[in-house]
């Protein structure tokens, strides 16, 4: 069933031209971070920020509107969405270790 969910998200991404800003591996990593359980890498955080908060939030909203995701708690998903965004913000803004 997870593969069907990922397929749906990929359709939304294609419809909205989001794939030009975010590669497939990062789309899957971000999806997992929000809709399942997982972490998001620095690289994918950078791609998520390039996508932008408005597009990112629209993607999450459209995903939640799909009947495939009717069993998910919108409150939990929105909280995960905010947490993923804030974690990325902290990761990107953290100072790099000195060489």
PDB file of N, CA and C in Angstrom:
ATOM      1  N   UNK A   1       0.814  -1.202   0.000  1.00  0.00           N
ATOM      2  CA  UNK A   1       0.000   0.000   0.000  1.00  0.00           C
ATOM      3  C   UNK A   1       0.853   1.258   0.000  1.00  0.00           C
ATOM      4  N   UNK A   2       2.008   1.204   0.644  1.00  0.00           N
ATOM      5  CA  UNK A   2       2.895   2.367   0.683  1.00  0.00           C
ATOM      6  C   UNK A   2       3.306   2.787  -0.717  1.00  0.00           C
ATOM      7  N   UNK A   3       3.526   1.812  -1.614  1.00  0.00           N
ATOM      8  CA  UNK A   3       3.940   2.148  -2.972  1.00  0.00           C
ATOM      9  C   UNK A   3       2.835   2.892  -3.711  1.00  0.00           C
ATOM     10  N   UNK A   4       1.582   2.560  -3.422  1.00  0.00           N
ATOM     11  CA  UNK A   4       0.459   3.270  -4.027  1.00  0.00           C
ATOM     12  C   UNK A   4       0.418   4.707  -3.541  1.00  0.00           C
ATOM     13  N   UNK A   5       0.696   4.918  -2.272  1.00  0.00           N
ATOM     14  CA  UNK A   5       0.747   6.273  -1.719  1.00  0.00           C
ATOM     15  C   UNK A   5       1.847   7.089  -2.390  1.00  0.00           C
ATOM     16  N   UNK A   6       3.017   6.480  -2.540  1.00  0.00           N
ATOM     17  CA  UNK A   6       4.136   7.170  -3.176  1.00  0.00           C
ATOM     18  C   UNK A   6       3.792   7.491  -4.625  1.00  0.00           C
ATOM     19  N   UNK A   7       3.141   6.549  -5.315  1.00  0.00           N
ATOM     20  CA  UNK A   7       2.741   6.793  -6.701  1.00  0.00           C
ATOM     21  C   UNK A   7       1.824   8.014  -6.775  1.00  0.00           C
ATOM     22  N   UNK A   8       0.846   8.106  -5.866  1.00  0.00           N
ATOM     23  CA  UNK A   8      -0.067   9.241  -5.861  1.00  0.00           C
ATOM     24  C   UNK A   8       0.689  10.552  -5.679  1.00  0.00           C
ATOM     25  N   UNK A   9       1.629  10.570  -4.755  1.00  0.00           N
ATOM     26  CA  UNK A   9       2.417  11.779  -4.501  1.00  0.00           C
ATOM     27  C   UNK A   9       3.210  12.151  -5.749  1.00  0.00           C
ATOM     28  N   UNK A  10       3.755  11.165  -6.433  1.00  0.00           N
ATOM     29  CA  UNK A  10       4.510  11.436  -7.662  1.00  0.00           C
ATOM     30  C   UNK A  10       3.606  12.035  -8.740  1.00  0.00           C
ATOM     31  N   UNK A  11       2.360  11.597  -8.812  1.00  0.00           N
ATOM     32  CA  UNK A  11       1.405  12.167  -9.765  1.00  0.00           C
ATOM     33  C   UNK A  11       1.162  13.639  -9.441  1.00  0.00           C
ATOM     34  N   UNK A  12       0.960  13.950  -8.170  1.00  0.00           N
ATOM     35  CA  UNK A  12       0.767  15.354  -7.765  1.00  0.00           C
ATOM     36  C   UNK A  12       1.989  16.181  -8.132  1.00  0.00           C
ATOM     37  N   UNK A  13       3.146  15.652  -7.872  1.00  0.00           N
ATOM     38  CA  UNK A  13       4.386  16.374  -8.162  1.00  0.00           C
ATOM     39  C   UNK A  13       4.492  16.657  -9.655  1.00  0.00           C
ATOM     40  N   UNK A  14       4.195  15.657 -10.466  1.00  0.00           N
ATOM     41  CA  UNK A  14       4.259  15.812 -11.921  1.00  0.00           C
ATOM     42  C   UNK A  14       3.237  16.853 -12.389  1.00  0.00           C
ATOM     43  N   UNK A  15       2.020  16.770 -11.868  1.00  0.00           N
ATOM     44  CA  UNK A  15       0.960  17.707 -12.262  1.00  0.00           C
ATOM     45  C   UNK A  15       1.324  19.148 -11.953  1.00  0.00           C
ATOM     46  N   UNK A  16       2.074  19.367 -10.895  1.00  0.00           N
ATOM     47  CA  UNK A  16       2.387  20.722 -10.456  1.00  0.00           C
ATOM     48  C   UNK A  16       3.799  21.172 -10.801  1.00  0.00           C
ATOM     49  N   UNK A  17       4.509  20.361 -11.575  1.00  0.00           N
ATOM     50  CA  UNK A  17       5.880  20.691 -11.990  1.00  0.00           C
ATOM     51  C   UNK A  17       6.839  20.834 -10.818  1.00  0.00           C
ATOM     52  N   UNK A  18       6.556  20.171  -9.696  1.00  0.00           N
ATOM     53  CA  UNK A  18       7.430  20.258  -8.533  1.00  0.00           C
ATOM     54  C   UNK A  18       8.731  19.490  -8.747  1.00  0.00           C
ATOM     55  N   UNK A  19       8.705  18.488  -9.672  1.00  0.00           N
ATOM     56  CA  UNK A  19       9.885  17.647  -9.820  1.00  0.00           C
ATOM     57  C   UNK A  19      11.087  18.418 -10.358  1.00  0.00           C
ATOM     58  N   UNK A  20      10.848  19.578 -10.936  1.00  0.00           N
ATOM     59  CA  UNK A  20      11.965  20.358 -11.447  1.00  0.00           C
ATOM     60  C   UNK A  20      12.800  20.936 -10.309  1.00  0.00           C
ATOM     61  N   UNK A  21      12.233  20.990  -9.107  1.00  0.00           N
ATOM     62  CA  UNK A  21      12.938  21.565  -7.971  1.00  0.00           C
ATOM     63  C   UNK A  21      13.383  20.527  -6.956  1.00  0.00           C
ATOM     64  N   UNK A  22      12.835  19.309  -7.050  1.00  0.00           N
ATOM     65  CA  UNK A  22      13.119  18.288  -6.060  1.00  0.00           C
ATOM     66  C   UNK A  22      13.289  16.945  -6.753  1.00  0.00           C
ATOM     67  N   UNK A  23      14.409  16.289  -6.502  1.00  0.00           N
ATOM     68  CA  UNK A  23      14.658  14.990  -7.101  1.00  0.00           C
ATOM     69  C   UNK A  23      13.836  13.897  -6.446  1.00  0.00           C
ATOM     70  N   UNK A  24      13.618  12.815  -7.183  1.00  0.00           N
ATOM     71  CA  UNK A  24      12.805  11.714  -6.690  1.00  0.00           C
ATOM     72  C   UNK A  24      13.285  11.156  -5.351  1.00  0.00           C
ATOM     73  N   UNK A  25      14.595  10.932  -5.143  1.00  0.00           N
ATOM     74  CA  UNK A  25      15.016  10.404  -3.836  1.00  0.00           C
ATOM     75  C   UNK A  25      14.621  11.319  -2.674  1.00  0.00           C
ATOM     76  N   UNK A  26      14.702  12.625  -2.891  1.00  0.00           N
ATOM     77  CA  UNK A  26      14.337  13.565  -1.829  1.00  0.00           C
ATOM     78  C   UNK A  26      12.822  13.671  -1.666  1.00  0.00           C
ATOM     79  N   UNK A  27      12.087  13.511  -2.749  1.00  0.00           N
ATOM     80  CA  UNK A  27      10.627  13.483  -2.647  1.00  0.00           C
ATOM     81  C   UNK A  27      10.215  12.319  -1.750  1.00  0.00           C
ATOM     82  N   UNK A  28      10.809  11.153  -2.003  1.00  0.00           N
ATOM     83  CA  UNK A  28      10.473   9.963  -1.214  1.00  0.00           C
ATOM     84  C   UNK A  28      10.901  10.124   0.238  1.00  0.00           C
ATOM     85  N   UNK A  29      12.066  10.706   0.457  1.00  0.00           N
ATOM     86  CA  UNK A  29      12.560  10.914   1.824  1.00  0.00           C
ATOM     87  C   UNK A  29      11.667  11.895   2.585  1.00  0.00           C
ATOM     88  N   UNK A  30      11.259  12.945   1.925  1.00  0.00           N
ATOM     89  CA  UNK A  30      10.387  13.937   2.553  1.00  0.00           C
ATOM     90  C   UNK A  30       9.018  13.341   2.841  1.00  0.00           C
ATOM     91  N   UNK A  31       8.482  12.598   1.876  1.00  0.00           N
ATOM     92  CA  UNK A  31       7.192  11.938   2.061  1.00  0.00           C
ATOM     93  C   UNK A  31       7.234  11.017   3.279  1.00  0.00           C
ATOM     94  N   UNK A  32       8.292  10.233   3.370  1.00  0.00           N
ATOM     95  CA  UNK A  32       8.442   9.308   4.495  1.00  0.00           C
ATOM     96  C   UNK A  32       8.531  10.060   5.809  1.00  0.00           C
ATOM     97  N   UNK A  33       9.232  11.172   5.804  1.00  0.00           N
ATOM     98  CA  UNK A  33       9.391  11.976   7.013  1.00  0.00           C
ATOM     99  C   UNK A  33       8.056  12.529   7.505  1.00  0.00           C
ATOM    100  N   UNK A  34       7.167  12.854   6.590  1.00  0.00           N
ATOM    101  CA  UNK A  34       5.904  13.478   6.955  1.00  0.00           C
ATOM    102  C   UNK A  34       4.779  12.465   7.163  1.00  0.00           C
ATOM    103  N   UNK A  35       4.660  11.510   6.255  1.00  0.00           N
ATOM    104  CA  UNK A  35       3.515  10.611   6.265  1.00  0.00           C
ATOM    105  C   UNK A  35       3.784   9.270   6.939  1.00  0.00           C
ATOM    106  N   UNK A  36       5.028   8.971   7.200  1.00  0.00           N
ATOM    107  CA  UNK A  36       5.371   7.724   7.867  1.00  0.00           C
ATOM    108  C   UNK A  36       6.305   8.069   9.021  1.00  0.00           C
ATOM    109  N   UNK A  37       7.460   7.435   9.088  1.00  0.00           N
ATOM    110  CA  UNK A  37       8.443   7.761  10.117  1.00  0.00           C
ATOM    111  C   UNK A  37       9.813   7.755   9.469  1.00  0.00           C
ATOM    112  N   UNK A  38      10.546   8.818   9.641  1.00  0.00           N
ATOM    113  CA  UNK A  38      11.877   8.870   9.064  1.00  0.00           C
ATOM    114  C   UNK A  38      12.499  10.238   9.231  1.00  0.00           C
ATOM    115  N   UNK A  39      13.757  10.293   8.908  1.00  0.00           N
ATOM    116  CA  UNK A  39      14.499  11.550   8.970  1.00  0.00           C
ATOM    117  C   UNK A  39      14.720  12.074   7.567  1.00  0.00           C
ATOM    118  N   UNK A  40      15.070  13.329   7.494  1.00  0.00           N
ATOM    119  CA  UNK A  40      15.344  13.957   6.204  1.00  0.00           C
ATOM    120  C   UNK A  40      16.783  14.477   6.229  1.00  0.00           C
ATOM    121  N   UNK A  41      17.504  14.217   5.167  1.00  0.00           N
ATOM    122  CA  UNK A  41      18.921  14.582   5.090  1.00  0.00           C
ATOM    123  C   UNK A  41      19.092  16.067   4.784  1.00  0.00           C
ATOM    124  N   UNK A  42      20.297  16.548   4.993  1.00  0.00           N
ATOM    125  CA  UNK A  42      20.634  17.932   4.689  1.00  0.00           C
ATOM    126  C   UNK A  42      20.391  18.230   3.204  1.00  0.00           C
ATOM    127  N   UNK A  43      20.807  17.306   2.343  1.00  0.00           N
ATOM    128  CA  UNK A  43      20.623  17.486   0.896  1.00  0.00           C
ATOM    129  C   UNK A  43      19.132  17.656   0.562  1.00  0.00           C
ATOM    130  N   UNK A  44      18.307  16.796   1.146  1.00  0.00           N
ATOM    131  CA  UNK A  44      16.878  16.869   0.859  1.00  0.00           C
ATOM    132  C   UNK A  44      16.233  18.094   1.501  1.00  0.00           C
ATOM    133  N   UNK A  45      16.757  18.523   2.632  1.00  0.00           N
ATOM    134  CA  UNK A  45      16.277  19.779   3.224  1.00  0.00           C
ATOM    135  C   UNK A  45      16.535  20.944   2.272  1.00  0.00           C
ATOM    136  N   UNK A  46      17.689  20.959   1.666  1.00  0.00           N
ATOM    137  CA  UNK A  46      18.019  22.027   0.704  1.00  0.00           C
ATOM    138  C   UNK A  46      17.048  21.995  -0.469  1.00  0.00           C
ATOM    139  N   UNK A  47      16.748  20.792  -0.965  1.00  0.00           N
ATOM    140  CA  UNK A  47      15.795  20.672  -2.075  1.00  0.00           C
ATOM    141  C   UNK A  47      14.389  21.066  -1.638  1.00  0.00           C
ATOM    142  N   UNK A  48      14.034  20.723  -0.407  1.00  0.00           N
ATOM    143  CA  UNK A  48      12.721  21.094   0.126  1.00  0.00           C
ATOM    144  C   UNK A  48      12.600  22.613   0.199  1.00  0.00           C
ATOM    145  N   UNK A  49      13.658  23.278   0.652  1.00  0.00           N
ATOM    146  CA  UNK A  49      13.641  24.737   0.723  1.00  0.00           C
ATOM    147  C   UNK A  49      13.592  25.361  -0.665  1.00  0.00           C
ATOM    148  N   UNK A  50      14.250  24.731  -1.642  1.00  0.00           N
ATOM    149  CA  UNK A  50      14.193  25.234  -3.018  1.00  0.00           C
ATOM    150  C   UNK A  50      12.770  25.111  -3.569  1.00  0.00           C
ATOM    151  N   UNK A  51      12.065  24.064  -3.149  1.00  0.00           N
ATOM    152  CA  UNK A  51      10.674  23.884  -3.553  1.00  0.00           C
ATOM    153  C   UNK A  51       9.818  25.017  -2.989  1.00  0.00           C
ATOM    154  N   UNK A  52      10.106  25.386  -1.751  1.00  0.00           N
ATOM    155  CA  UNK A  52       9.386  26.485  -1.111  1.00  0.00           C
ATOM    156  C   UNK A  52       8.278  25.982  -0.209  1.00  0.00           C
ATOM    157  N   UNK A  53       8.010  26.746   0.826  1.00  0.00           N
ATOM    158  CA  UNK A  53       7.020  26.353   1.830  1.00  0.00           C
ATOM    159  C   UNK A  53       5.610  26.297   1.243  1.00  0.00           C
ATOM    160  N   UNK A  54       5.273  27.205   0.350  1.00  0.00           N
ATOM    161  CA  UNK A  54       3.928  27.231  -0.231  1.00  0.00           C
ATOM    162  C   UNK A  54       3.670  25.964  -1.050  1.00  0.00           C
ATOM    163  N   UNK A  55       4.615  25.603  -1.917  1.00  0.00           N
ATOM    164  CA  UNK A  55       4.465  24.388  -2.729  1.00  0.00           C
ATOM    165  C   UNK A  55       4.458  23.149  -1.844  1.00  0.00           C
ATOM    166  N   UNK A  56       5.339  23.140  -0.869  1.00  0.00           N
ATOM    167  CA  UNK A  56       5.430  22.012   0.047  1.00  0.00           C
ATOM    168  C   UNK A  56       4.116  21.818   0.800  1.00  0.00           C
ATOM    169  N   UNK A  57       3.569  22.882   1.334  1.00  0.00           N
ATOM    170  CA  UNK A  57       2.307  22.799   2.072  1.00  0.00           C
ATOM    171  C   UNK A  57       1.151  22.406   1.156  1.00  0.00           C
ATOM    172  N   UNK A  58       1.155  22.900  -0.078  1.00  0.00           N
ATOM    173  CA  UNK A  58       0.114  22.536  -1.043  1.00  0.00           C
ATOM    174  C   UNK A  58       0.176  21.041  -1.363  1.00  0.00           C
ATOM    175  N   UNK A  59       1.369  20.512  -1.478  1.00  0.00           N
ATOM    176  CA  UNK A  59       1.541  19.092  -1.753  1.00  0.00           C
ATOM    177  C   UNK A  59       0.973  18.254  -0.602  1.00  0.00           C
ATOM    178  N   UNK A  60       1.275  18.646   0.623  1.00  0.00           N
ATOM    179  CA  UNK A  60       0.766  17.923   1.793  1.00  0.00           C
ATOM    180  C   UNK A  60      -0.762  18.023   1.832  1.00  0.00           C
ATOM    181  N   UNK A  61      -1.296  19.216   1.578  1.00  0.00           N
ATOM    182  CA  UNK A  61      -2.748  19.411   1.612  1.00  0.00           C
ATOM    183  C   UNK A  61      -3.436  18.551   0.554  1.00  0.00           C
ATOM    184  N   UNK A  62      -2.924  18.555  -0.667  1.00  0.00           N
ATOM    185  CA  UNK A  62      -3.527  17.753  -1.740  1.00  0.00           C
ATOM    186  C   UNK A  62      -3.431  16.271  -1.442  1.00  0.00           C
ATOM    187  N   UNK A  63      -2.342  15.854  -0.823  1.00  0.00           N
ATOM    188  CA  UNK A  63      -2.191  14.449  -0.466  1.00  0.00           C
ATOM    189  C   UNK A  63      -3.259  14.056   0.554  1.00  0.00           C
ATOM    190  N   UNK A  64      -3.467  14.892   1.541  1.00  0.00           N
ATOM    191  CA  UNK A  64      -4.475  14.602   2.566  1.00  0.00           C
ATOM    192  C   UNK A  64      -5.897  14.585   2.012  1.00  0.00           C
ATOM    193  N   UNK A  65      -6.135  15.296   0.910  1.00  0.00           N
ATOM    194  CA  UNK A  65      -7.470  15.327   0.303  1.00  0.00           C
ATOM    195  C   UNK A  65      -7.786  14.050  -0.465  1.00  0.00           C
ATOM    196  N   UNK A  66      -6.770  13.248  -0.761  1.00  0.00           N
ATOM    197  CA  UNK A  66      -6.976  12.030  -1.532  1.00  0.00           C
ATOM    198  C   UNK A  66      -7.550  10.929  -0.644  1.00  0.00           C
ATOM    199  N   UNK A  67      -8.541  10.187  -1.150  1.00  0.00           N
ATOM    200  CA  UNK A  67      -9.137   9.099  -0.367  1.00  0.00           C
ATOM    201  C   UNK A  67      -8.142   8.014   0.062  1.00  0.00           C
ATOM    202  N   UNK A  68      -7.047   7.863  -0.639  1.00  0.00           N
ATOM    203  CA  UNK A  68      -6.036   6.875  -0.245  1.00  0.00           C
ATOM    204  C   UNK A  68      -5.493   7.146   1.153  1.00  0.00           C
ATOM    205  N   UNK A  69      -5.562   8.394   1.568  1.00  0.00           N
ATOM    206  CA  UNK A  69      -4.986   8.797   2.845  1.00  0.00           C
ATOM    207  C   UNK A  69      -6.053   9.085   3.900  1.00  0.00           C
ATOM    208  N   UNK A  70      -7.275   8.590   3.673  1.00  0.00           N
ATOM    209  CA  UNK A  70      -8.384   8.893   4.585  1.00  0.00           C
ATOM    210  C   UNK A  70      -8.171   8.366   5.998  1.00  0.00           C
ATOM    211  N   UNK A  71      -7.343   7.342   6.151  1.00  0.00           N
ATOM    212  CA  UNK A  71      -7.107   6.770   7.481  1.00  0.00           C
ATOM    213  C   UNK A  71      -6.039   7.530   8.279  1.00  0.00           C
ATOM    214  N   UNK A  72      -5.380   8.464   7.641  1.00  0.00           N
ATOM    215  CA  UNK A  72      -4.347   9.233   8.341  1.00  0.00           C
ATOM    216  C   UNK A  72      -4.981  10.390   9.109  1.00  0.00           C
ATOM    217  N   UNK A  73      -4.384  10.721  10.211  1.00  0.00           N
ATOM    218  CA  UNK A  73      -4.862  11.849  11.010  1.00  0.00           C
ATOM    219  C   UNK A  73      -4.296  13.149  10.436  1.00  0.00           C
ATOM    220  N   UNK A  74      -5.166  14.025   9.910  1.00  0.00           N
ATOM    221  CA  UNK A  74      -4.661  15.299   9.381  1.00  0.00           C
ATOM    222  C   UNK A  74      -3.881  16.094  10.419  1.00  0.00           C
ATOM    223  N   UNK A  75      -4.308  16.038  11.664  1.00  0.00           N
ATOM    224  CA  UNK A  75      -3.618  16.769  12.731  1.00  0.00           C
ATOM    225  C   UNK A  75      -2.189  16.268  12.880  1.00  0.00           C
ATOM    226  N   UNK A  76      -2.021  14.949  12.861  1.00  0.00           N
ATOM    227  CA  UNK A  76      -0.688  14.355  12.984  1.00  0.00           C
ATOM    228  C   UNK A  76       0.168  14.701  11.777  1.00  0.00           C
ATOM    229  N   UNK A  77      -0.400  14.610  10.582  1.00  0.00           N
ATOM    230  CA  UNK A  77       0.351  14.889   9.355  1.00  0.00           C
ATOM    231  C   UNK A  77       0.778  16.356   9.315  1.00  0.00           C
ATOM    232  N   UNK A  78      -0.118  17.246   9.685  1.00  0.00           N
ATOM    233  CA  UNK A  78       0.227  18.672   9.691  1.00  0.00           C
ATOM    234  C   UNK A  78       1.321  18.942  10.715  1.00  0.00           C
ATOM    235  N   UNK A  79       1.224  18.291  11.870  1.00  0.00           N
ATOM    236  CA  UNK A  79       2.282  18.444  12.884  1.00  0.00           C
ATOM    237  C   UNK A  79       3.618  17.905  12.356  1.00  0.00           C
ATOM    238  N   UNK A  80       3.587  16.749  11.676  1.00  0.00           N
ATOM    239  CA  UNK A  80       4.806  16.181  11.084  1.00  0.00           C
ATOM    240  C   UNK A  80       5.358  17.094   9.998  1.00  0.00           C
ATOM    241  N   UNK A  81       4.468  17.690   9.229  1.00  0.00           N
ATOM    242  CA  UNK A  81       4.864  18.611   8.168  1.00  0.00           C
ATOM    243  C   UNK A  81       5.610  19.810   8.767  1.00  0.00           C
ATOM    244  N   UNK A  82       5.041  20.396   9.803  1.00  0.00           N
ATOM    245  CA  UNK A  82       5.672  21.552  10.459  1.00  0.00           C
ATOM    246  C   UNK A  82       7.005  21.138  11.082  1.00  0.00           C
ATOM    247  N   UNK A  83       7.022  19.969  11.717  1.00  0.00           N
ATOM    248  CA  UNK A  83       8.251  19.486  12.347  1.00  0.00           C
ATOM    249  C   UNK A  83       9.339  19.241  11.302  1.00  0.00           C
ATOM    250  N   UNK A  84       8.978  18.644  10.162  1.00  0.00           N
ATOM    251  CA  UNK A  84       9.960  18.403   9.104  1.00  0.00           C
ATOM    252  C   UNK A  84      10.523  19.721   8.596  1.00  0.00           C
ATOM    253  N   UNK A  85       9.657  20.689   8.339  1.00  0.00           N
ATOM    254  CA  UNK A  85      10.101  22.004   7.854  1.00  0.00           C
ATOM    255  C   UNK A  85      11.030  22.659   8.878  1.00  0.00           C
ATOM    256  N   UNK A  86      10.625  22.652  10.151  1.00  0.00           N
ATOM    257  CA  UNK A  86      11.441  23.281  11.198  1.00  0.00           C
ATOM    258  C   UNK A  86      12.763  22.556  11.417  1.00  0.00           C
ATOM    259  N   UNK A  87      12.749  21.228  11.330  1.00  0.00           N
ATOM    260  CA  UNK A  87      13.996  20.461  11.439  1.00  0.00           C
ATOM    261  C   UNK A  87      14.954  20.825  10.306  1.00  0.00           C
ATOM    262  N   UNK A  88      14.402  20.966   9.110  1.00  0.00           N
ATOM    263  CA  UNK A  88      15.235  21.364   7.972  1.00  0.00           C
ATOM    264  C   UNK A  88      15.782  22.771   8.170  1.00  0.00           C
ATOM    265  N   UNK A  89      14.955  23.655   8.650  1.00  0.00           N
ATOM    266  CA  UNK A  89      15.385  25.024   8.906  1.00  0.00           C
ATOM    267  C   UNK A  89      16.548  25.035   9.893  1.00  0.00           C
ATOM    268  N   UNK A  90      16.427  24.269  10.966  1.00  0.00           N
ATOM    269  CA  UNK A  90      17.495  24.196  11.968  1.00  0.00           C
ATOM    270  C   UNK A  90      18.756  23.559  11.378  1.00  0.00           C
ATOM    271  N   UNK A  91      18.574  22.529  10.565  1.00  0.00           N
ATOM    272  CA  UNK A  91      19.711  21.840   9.955  1.00  0.00           C
ATOM    273  C   UNK A  91      20.465  22.757   8.994  1.00  0.00           C
ATOM    274  N   UNK A  92      19.729  23.477   8.195  1.00  0.00           N
ATOM    275  CA  UNK A  92      20.351  24.362   7.207  1.00  0.00           C
ATOM    276  C   UNK A  92      21.008  25.555   7.883  1.00  0.00           C
ATOM    277  N   UNK A  93      20.402  26.064   8.954  1.00  0.00           N
ATOM    278  CA  UNK A  93      20.940  27.226   9.648  1.00  0.00           C
ATOM    279  C   UNK A  93      22.036  26.892  10.667  1.00  0.00           C
ATOM    280  N   UNK A  94      22.262  25.604  10.914  1.00  0.00           N
ATOM    281  CA  UNK A  94      23.299  25.241  11.889  1.00  0.00           C
ATOM    282  C   UNK A  94      24.681  25.468  11.269  1.00  0.00           C
ATOM    283  N   UNK A  95      25.610  25.931  12.076  1.00  0.00           N
ATOM    284  CA  UNK A  95      26.969  26.183  11.541  1.00  0.00           C
ATOM    285  C   UNK A  95      27.633  24.883  11.120  1.00  0.00           C
ATOM    286  N   UNK A  96      28.360  24.958  10.025  1.00  0.00           N
ATOM    287  CA  UNK A  96      29.112  23.806   9.528  1.00  0.00           C
ATOM    288  C   UNK A  96      30.301  23.555  10.444  1.00  0.00           C
ATOM    289  N   UNK A  97      30.672  22.280  10.623  1.00  0.00           N
ATOM    290  CA  UNK A  97      31.874  22.007  11.430  1.00  0.00           C
ATOM    291  C   UNK A  97      33.107  22.570  10.709  1.00  0.00           C
ATOM    292  N   UNK A  98      34.014  23.112  11.466  1.00  0.00           N
ATOM    293  CA  UNK A  98      35.216  23.699  10.833  1.00  0.00           C
ATOM    294  C   UNK A  98      36.148  22.594  10.389  1.00  0.00           C
ATOM    295  N   UNK A  99      36.883  22.885   9.324  1.00  0.00           N
ATOM    296  CA  UNK A  99      37.798  21.886   8.754  1.00  0.00           C
ATOM    297  C   UNK A  99      39.104  21.859   9.480  1.00  0.00           C
TER     298      UNK A  99
END
